[in-house]
Amino acid sequence: CGLLSPQLAETQPPVTNLSVSVENLCTVIWTWDPPEGASPNCTLRYFSHFDNKQDKKIAPETHRSKEVPLNERICLQVGSQCSTNESDNPSILVEKCTPPPEGDPESAVTELQCVWHNLSYMKCTWLPGRNTSPDTNYTLYYWHSSLGKILQCEDIYREGQHIGCSFALTNLKDSSFEQHSVQIVVKDNAGKIRPSFNIVPLTSHVKPDPPHIKRLFFQNGNLYVQWKNPQNFYSRCLSYQVEVNNSQTETNDIFYVEEAKCQNSEFEGNLEGTICFMVPGVLPDTLNTVRIRVRTNKLCYEDDKLWSNWSQAMSIGENTDPTFYITMLLATPVIVAGAIIVLLLYLKRLKIIIFPPIPDPGKIFKEMFGDQNDDTLHWRKYDIYEKQTKEETDSVVLIENLKKASQ
């Protein structure tokens, strides 16, 4: 405005009818009327800022809006002035605040977080509040600029202590999606807990799906890896991590890749959308297993912390069949146990074979003459029998002779 006259530099009256309203879930709108009795030669401008003099703004409009989680009260102060120069003294500032959230703060859910998975669906999780009943039925509502109304998330589920809900989010894949955000609120059906709000910028909290490895091959002592990126992402918006596991060295080598390109004729004529990376110094005569994961980079997104899951592994090189080693590993204990049992059963026989007993001369002598002693005993018994028989016969003959003589 250039130099102002003393009259124009005077403080103007304050604005009137300052009011506040909430649209959608977290869009707060302040409106006001021009001051009464303002100088007719003054081109009114309105100076405004939030609590602690944040987000100062000087503009001719009689309204101001802001997306803000309504987990606490937020206030706007507005004043009028005749200049766009912040150093000029505005009128007396008028303040208007949003109503404080209703309910016990200890009943609100905690750790409310949302992740946009592969630019296809959003998954939000939270923990129950401290002063809540275990059987509380939670409801999640969401809104973004592509929706005509606030929608309710239907897919409520539990994962351990966490509670979550997922909803489709695919209508914002355009060139201006970075200007959008999703407004979230979680509360219960009965209205007994304090609502919890969250605003998720679509340039952060993005987690891609894992890539898909298409091919591996060796050339000139280098390993070439070719993969296909997850859908919905430009290659320039992703960073990569390639993991190579070598069976001989038993090491995991991890390569961070910001720009994946291969100048190799092997990739000519391949499908569009495939990415290539050359891994140097890989031993081709051993088994090499490759996995890849991706994340968004700061060229396209504000957040680069969420890695995708690892891709399915693919191997190349000498693929030794582990069946033989597994069989031997399982059979060896069985064989050893069987050998021990056999050894215990035949230990005595084995001892005799290894350490034969020393012959006993006395026993051998006895065995040599054992048959003769038996025969001698037999004949002795026979002679005694004959002698007794002869004596009995002689006695009978003597008795008969005595009888004859007496007659």
XYZ file of C-alpha atoms in Angstrom:
407
model
C 0.000 0.000 0.000
C 3.017 2.307 0.205
C 3.237 5.024 2.847
C 0.092 5.424 4.934
C -1.288 8.611 6.323
C -1.537 8.892 10.107
C -5.287 8.427 9.806
C -4.955 5.111 7.939
C -2.321 3.866 10.370
C -4.727 4.198 13.240
C -6.044 1.038 14.846
C -9.254 -0.215 13.256
C -12.290 -1.589 15.097
C -12.397 -5.340 15.783
C -14.227 -7.809 13.593
C -17.780 -8.836 14.505
C -19.819 -12.024 14.647
C -16.829 -14.375 14.788
C -18.147 -17.952 14.766
C -16.765 -21.458 14.363
C -18.206 -24.623 12.841
C -16.993 -28.101 11.956
C -17.567 -29.727 8.580
C -16.954 -33.334 7.613
C -14.993 -34.774 10.546
C -12.021 -32.500 11.144
C -12.506 -29.421 8.950
C -12.867 -26.380 11.228
C -14.195 -23.161 9.644
C -14.132 -19.702 11.234
C -16.201 -16.889 9.740
C -16.619 -13.221 10.724
C -18.055 -9.942 9.553
C -16.092 -6.748 8.790
C -15.659 -4.317 11.681
C -18.231 -1.608 12.249
C -17.004 1.932 11.867
C -13.896 1.124 9.879
C -12.239 3.984 7.981
C -13.795 4.346 4.502
C -10.354 4.872 2.974
C -9.027 1.612 4.476
C -8.698 -1.517 2.372
C -9.385 -4.016 5.063
C -7.116 -6.990 5.646
C -7.566 -9.554 8.372
C -4.760 -10.802 10.537
C -5.291 -14.232 12.144
C -3.346 -16.925 13.896
C -3.954 -20.004 16.004
C -2.846 -20.745 19.545
C 0.712 -19.688 20.385
C 0.704 -17.420 17.313
C 1.037 -20.338 14.897
C 0.221 -20.109 11.173
C -0.010 -16.350 10.959
C -1.944 -15.114 7.953
C -3.010 -11.735 6.493
C -5.749 -11.980 3.858
C -8.852 -10.081 2.646
C -11.214 -13.056 3.135
C -13.615 -13.066 6.085
C -13.167 -16.775 6.750
C -10.447 -19.259 7.495
C -10.439 -23.072 7.633
C -8.075 -25.709 8.876
C -7.939 -29.492 8.986
C -7.087 -30.387 12.544
C -7.703 -33.409 14.811
C -10.322 -32.335 17.323
C -8.724 -34.193 20.226
C -8.321 -30.885 22.031
C -9.708 -27.386 21.827
C -8.296 -25.160 19.091
C -8.676 -21.366 19.021
C -8.314 -18.713 16.307
C -7.650 -15.038 16.953
C -8.673 -12.493 14.296
C -8.051 -8.775 13.943
C -8.532 -6.149 11.218
C -5.977 -3.743 9.732
C -5.433 -1.603 6.657
C -2.149 -3.075 5.526
C -0.625 -6.368 4.494
C 2.392 -5.507 6.628
C 2.539 -7.696 9.704
C 4.370 -4.971 11.623
C 1.262 -2.755 11.550
C -0.831 -2.937 14.671
C -4.105 -4.740 13.997
C -7.292 -4.119 15.845
C -8.114 -5.765 19.096
C -7.963 -9.521 18.466
C -11.176 -11.479 18.819
C -10.892 -15.162 19.747
C -13.147 -18.107 19.045
C -12.462 -21.738 20.004
C -13.885 -25.089 19.097
C -15.876 -26.777 21.857
C -13.816 -29.127 24.010
C -14.180 -32.843 23.235
C -16.845 -34.581 25.269
C -16.151 -37.578 27.476
C -13.466 -38.883 29.795
C -9.990 -38.444 28.231
C -8.978 -41.825 29.695
C -11.742 -43.509 27.691
C -10.443 -42.407 24.261
C -8.618 -44.979 22.164
C -4.825 -44.717 22.029
C -2.159 -45.276 19.379
C -4.564 -44.599 16.522
C -2.490 -45.176 13.373
C -3.424 -45.598 9.718
C -1.366 -46.982 6.824
C -2.233 -46.709 3.128
C -1.416 -50.133 1.695
C -0.273 -50.155 -1.932
C -2.461 -47.105 -2.684
C -5.425 -49.508 -2.611
C -6.809 -49.661 0.919
C -6.215 -48.013 4.279
C -5.773 -49.994 7.467
C -6.231 -48.282 10.836
C -5.413 -49.826 14.215
C -5.758 -48.651 17.813
C -5.694 -49.766 21.425
C -8.695 -49.452 23.781
C -8.692 -46.601 26.277
C -7.771 -47.173 29.897
C -11.266 -46.517 31.258
C -13.287 -48.591 28.814
C -15.261 -51.799 29.033
C -13.757 -54.871 27.300
C -16.991 -55.383 25.353
C -17.029 -51.861 23.869
C -18.224 -51.835 20.260
C -16.081 -49.408 18.302
C -16.989 -47.588 15.106
C -14.622 -45.890 12.663
C -15.780 -43.129 10.329
C -13.710 -41.644 7.517
C -13.925 -38.897 4.948
C -11.800 -37.463 2.123
C -12.397 -34.942 -0.614
C -13.449 -37.544 -3.198
C -16.376 -38.671 -1.064
C -19.765 -37.060 -1.079
C -20.438 -37.971 2.543
C -18.891 -39.472 5.661
C -18.617 -43.255 5.454
C -18.464 -45.930 8.145
C -15.800 -48.621 8.092
C -17.503 -52.004 8.192
C -14.522 -54.370 8.523
C -13.791 -54.164 12.271
C -11.476 -56.918 13.563
C -9.143 -57.711 16.469
C -5.437 -58.598 16.342
C -4.374 -59.466 19.866
C -4.795 -56.326 21.968
C -5.154 -54.110 18.890
C -8.421 -53.374 17.150
C -8.446 -52.467 13.487
C -10.528 -51.649 10.464
C -9.765 -51.551 6.725
C -11.525 -49.690 3.940
C -10.932 -49.240 0.217
C -9.069 -46.119 -0.832
C -8.424 -46.028 -4.564
C -10.193 -42.886 -5.787
C -7.296 -40.521 -5.091
C -4.716 -41.843 -7.570
C -4.367 -38.611 -9.524
C -1.713 -35.975 -9.964
C -2.970 -33.922 -7.022
C -3.329 -36.691 -4.457
C -0.537 -35.134 -2.419
C -2.932 -32.300 -1.566
C -5.438 -34.664 -0.004
C -5.783 -36.282 3.375
C -8.157 -38.694 5.071
C -10.041 -37.652 8.190
C -10.614 -40.383 10.753
C -12.630 -40.622 13.960
C -13.048 -43.634 16.257
C -15.806 -43.799 18.862
C -18.288 -46.278 20.283
C -21.886 -46.917 19.340
C -23.245 -46.021 22.773
C -21.409 -42.701 23.055
C -19.716 -43.658 26.324
C -16.124 -43.037 25.258
C -14.400 -39.884 24.111
C -14.005 -39.717 20.304
C -10.459 -39.914 18.951
C -9.558 -38.054 15.737
C -6.737 -38.441 13.252
C -5.774 -36.845 9.945
C -3.694 -38.981 7.569
C -1.870 -37.100 4.778
C -1.750 -39.202 1.643
C 1.924 -38.374 1.154
C 2.886 -40.339 4.264
C 2.212 -43.710 5.857
C 2.287 -45.476 2.483
C 3.325 -49.139 2.422
C 3.830 -50.789 -1.000
C 3.213 -54.437 -1.727
C 6.330 -56.601 -2.171
C 7.850 -56.737 -5.671
C 7.923 -59.885 -7.796
C 11.288 -61.302 -8.959
C 11.104 -62.243 -12.628
C 14.556 -63.608 -13.453
C 18.117 -64.168 -12.219
C 21.183 -64.834 -14.373
C 24.989 -64.572 -14.291
C 27.116 -62.710 -16.781
C 30.775 -61.654 -16.601
C 31.006 -62.605 -12.933
C 27.998 -60.475 -11.943
C 24.520 -61.467 -10.846
C 21.661 -59.674 -12.592
C 18.297 -59.424 -10.829
C 15.130 -58.486 -12.665
C 11.862 -57.788 -10.875
C 8.472 -56.147 -11.339
C 7.391 -53.304 -9.081
C 4.083 -53.358 -7.179
C 1.145 -51.848 -8.980
C 0.125 -48.200 -8.602
C 3.700 -46.907 -8.134
C 6.135 -45.173 -10.459
C 9.668 -46.564 -10.364
C 11.109 -43.131 -9.610
C 9.000 -42.986 -6.434
C 10.482 -46.153 -4.916
C 13.734 -47.183 -3.269
C 14.861 -50.785 -3.129
C 16.722 -53.218 -0.910
C 18.215 -56.379 -2.439
C 19.303 -59.228 -0.151
C 21.620 -61.970 -1.466
C 22.230 -65.066 0.666
C 25.217 -67.244 -0.318
C 25.133 -70.895 0.764
C 28.930 -71.224 0.905
C 29.800 -68.111 2.901
C 26.503 -68.241 4.865
C 26.273 -64.449 4.758
C 23.454 -62.047 3.903
C 24.621 -59.178 1.718
C 22.148 -56.283 1.544
C 22.331 -53.658 -1.216
C 20.433 -50.361 -1.012
C 19.282 -49.269 -4.451
C 18.010 -45.776 -5.185
C 17.996 -46.068 -8.978
C 17.808 -49.555 -10.507
C 19.070 -49.782 -14.090
C 20.956 -52.378 -16.094
C 22.681 -51.802 -19.396
C 22.451 -55.347 -20.673
C 21.178 -56.878 -23.895
C 19.557 -59.692 -21.935
C 16.788 -57.305 -20.909
C 15.937 -56.037 -24.367
C 12.370 -56.769 -25.289
C 11.283 -57.463 -21.724
C 7.915 -56.382 -20.399
C 7.467 -52.752 -19.499
C 7.622 -52.001 -15.791
C 10.412 -54.429 -14.941
C 13.447 -53.217 -13.015
C 17.019 -54.505 -13.131
C 19.944 -54.390 -10.722
C 23.467 -55.797 -11.020
C 24.959 -57.455 -7.922
C 28.778 -57.580 -8.202
C 31.126 -60.234 -6.839
C 28.672 -63.125 -6.481
C 30.065 -66.675 -6.653
C 28.270 -68.483 -9.509
C 29.264 -72.003 -8.389
C 27.270 -71.781 -5.152
C 23.614 -71.455 -4.344
C 22.526 -67.792 -4.155
C 19.088 -66.828 -2.830
C 17.700 -63.358 -3.592
C 14.897 -61.358 -1.940
C 13.760 -57.760 -2.569
C 11.660 -55.205 -0.724
C 10.702 -51.609 -1.566
C 9.624 -48.382 0.119
C 8.494 -44.957 -1.004
C 11.119 -42.235 -1.324
C 11.027 -38.528 -0.623
C 10.966 -37.635 -4.292
C 7.232 -38.353 -4.297
C 6.288 -38.824 -0.639
C 7.032 -37.257 2.712
C 7.469 -40.601 4.445
C 10.167 -43.159 3.593
C 10.052 -45.337 6.710
C 7.636 -48.137 5.758
C 9.274 -51.032 3.918
C 7.142 -53.547 2.082
C 7.278 -57.180 3.057
C 10.061 -59.239 1.474
C 9.334 -60.708 -1.922
C 9.258 -64.447 -2.490
C 12.822 -65.744 -2.652
C 14.396 -66.972 -5.884
C 17.626 -68.989 -6.120
C 20.315 -69.470 -8.744
C 23.550 -71.468 -8.875
C 24.440 -74.970 -7.776
C 21.238 -76.153 -6.249
C 22.385 -79.027 -4.048
C 19.566 -81.437 -3.294
C 19.168 -81.416 0.479
C 17.184 -84.691 0.504
C 20.307 -86.849 0.829
C 21.647 -84.813 3.719
C 18.297 -84.787 5.483
C 17.988 -88.561 5.047
C 21.469 -89.129 6.409
C 20.796 -86.781 9.287
C 17.686 -88.716 10.243
C 19.131 -92.202 9.575
C 22.408 -91.758 11.461
C 20.859 -91.815 14.974
C 18.805 -94.885 14.034
C 21.867 -96.727 12.746
C 23.907 -95.865 15.820
C 21.107 -96.970 18.143
C 20.739 -100.293 16.306
C 24.473 -100.910 16.474
C 24.476 -100.280 20.220
C 21.609 -102.735 20.756
C 23.319 -105.451 18.695
C 26.555 -104.815 20.543
C 24.852 -105.220 23.894
C 23.111 -108.450 22.837
C 26.285 -110.109 21.570
C 28.727 -108.534 23.987
C 29.447 -111.832 25.803
C 30.021 -113.733 22.575
C 32.166 -110.907 21.278
C 34.194 -111.015 24.494
C 34.788 -114.732 24.072
C 35.906 -114.241 20.480
C 38.237 -111.418 21.360
C 39.516 -112.890 24.649
C 39.323 -116.746 24.432
C 39.507 -118.583 27.835
C 42.806 -120.327 28.917
C 42.382 -124.163 29.049
C 42.383 -125.829 32.536
C 44.846 -128.829 32.531
C 43.073 -130.527 35.449
C 39.749 -130.392 33.681
C 41.281 -131.732 30.494
C 42.872 -134.670 32.424
C 39.579 -135.451 34.093
C 37.740 -135.413 30.776
C 40.395 -137.749 29.258
C 40.033 -140.423 31.983
C 36.395 -139.945 32.834
C 35.208 -142.975 30.622
C 37.763 -145.469 32.113
C 36.742 -144.741 35.677
C 33.156 -145.485 34.773
C 34.080 -148.872 33.241
C 36.186 -149.837 36.294
C 33.295 -148.985 38.589
C 30.990 -151.080 36.429
C 33.242 -154.168 36.643
C 33.715 -153.789 40.367
C 29.976 -153.861 40.874
C 29.766 -156.998 38.639
C 32.417 -158.914 40.673
C 30.664 -158.199 43.971
C 27.385 -159.453 42.525
C 28.961 -162.731 41.346
C 30.643 -163.261 44.705
C 27.359 -162.797 46.580
C 25.611 -165.188 44.196
C 28.308 -167.847 44.666
C 28.114 -167.560 48.465
C 24.337 -167.963 48.410
C 24.691 -171.023 46.169
C 27.266 -172.590 48.450
C 25.024 -172.007 51.470
C 22.126 -173.763 49.772
C 24.303 -176.763 48.817
C 25.673 -176.991 52.364
C 22.205 -177.027 53.883
C 21.064 -179.779 51.517
C 24.104 -181.924 52.378
C 23.447 -181.534 56.088
C 19.870 -182.646 55.617
C 20.979 -185.779 53.725
C 23.547 -186.682 56.389
C 21.020 -186.434 59.171
C 18.720 -188.863 57.426
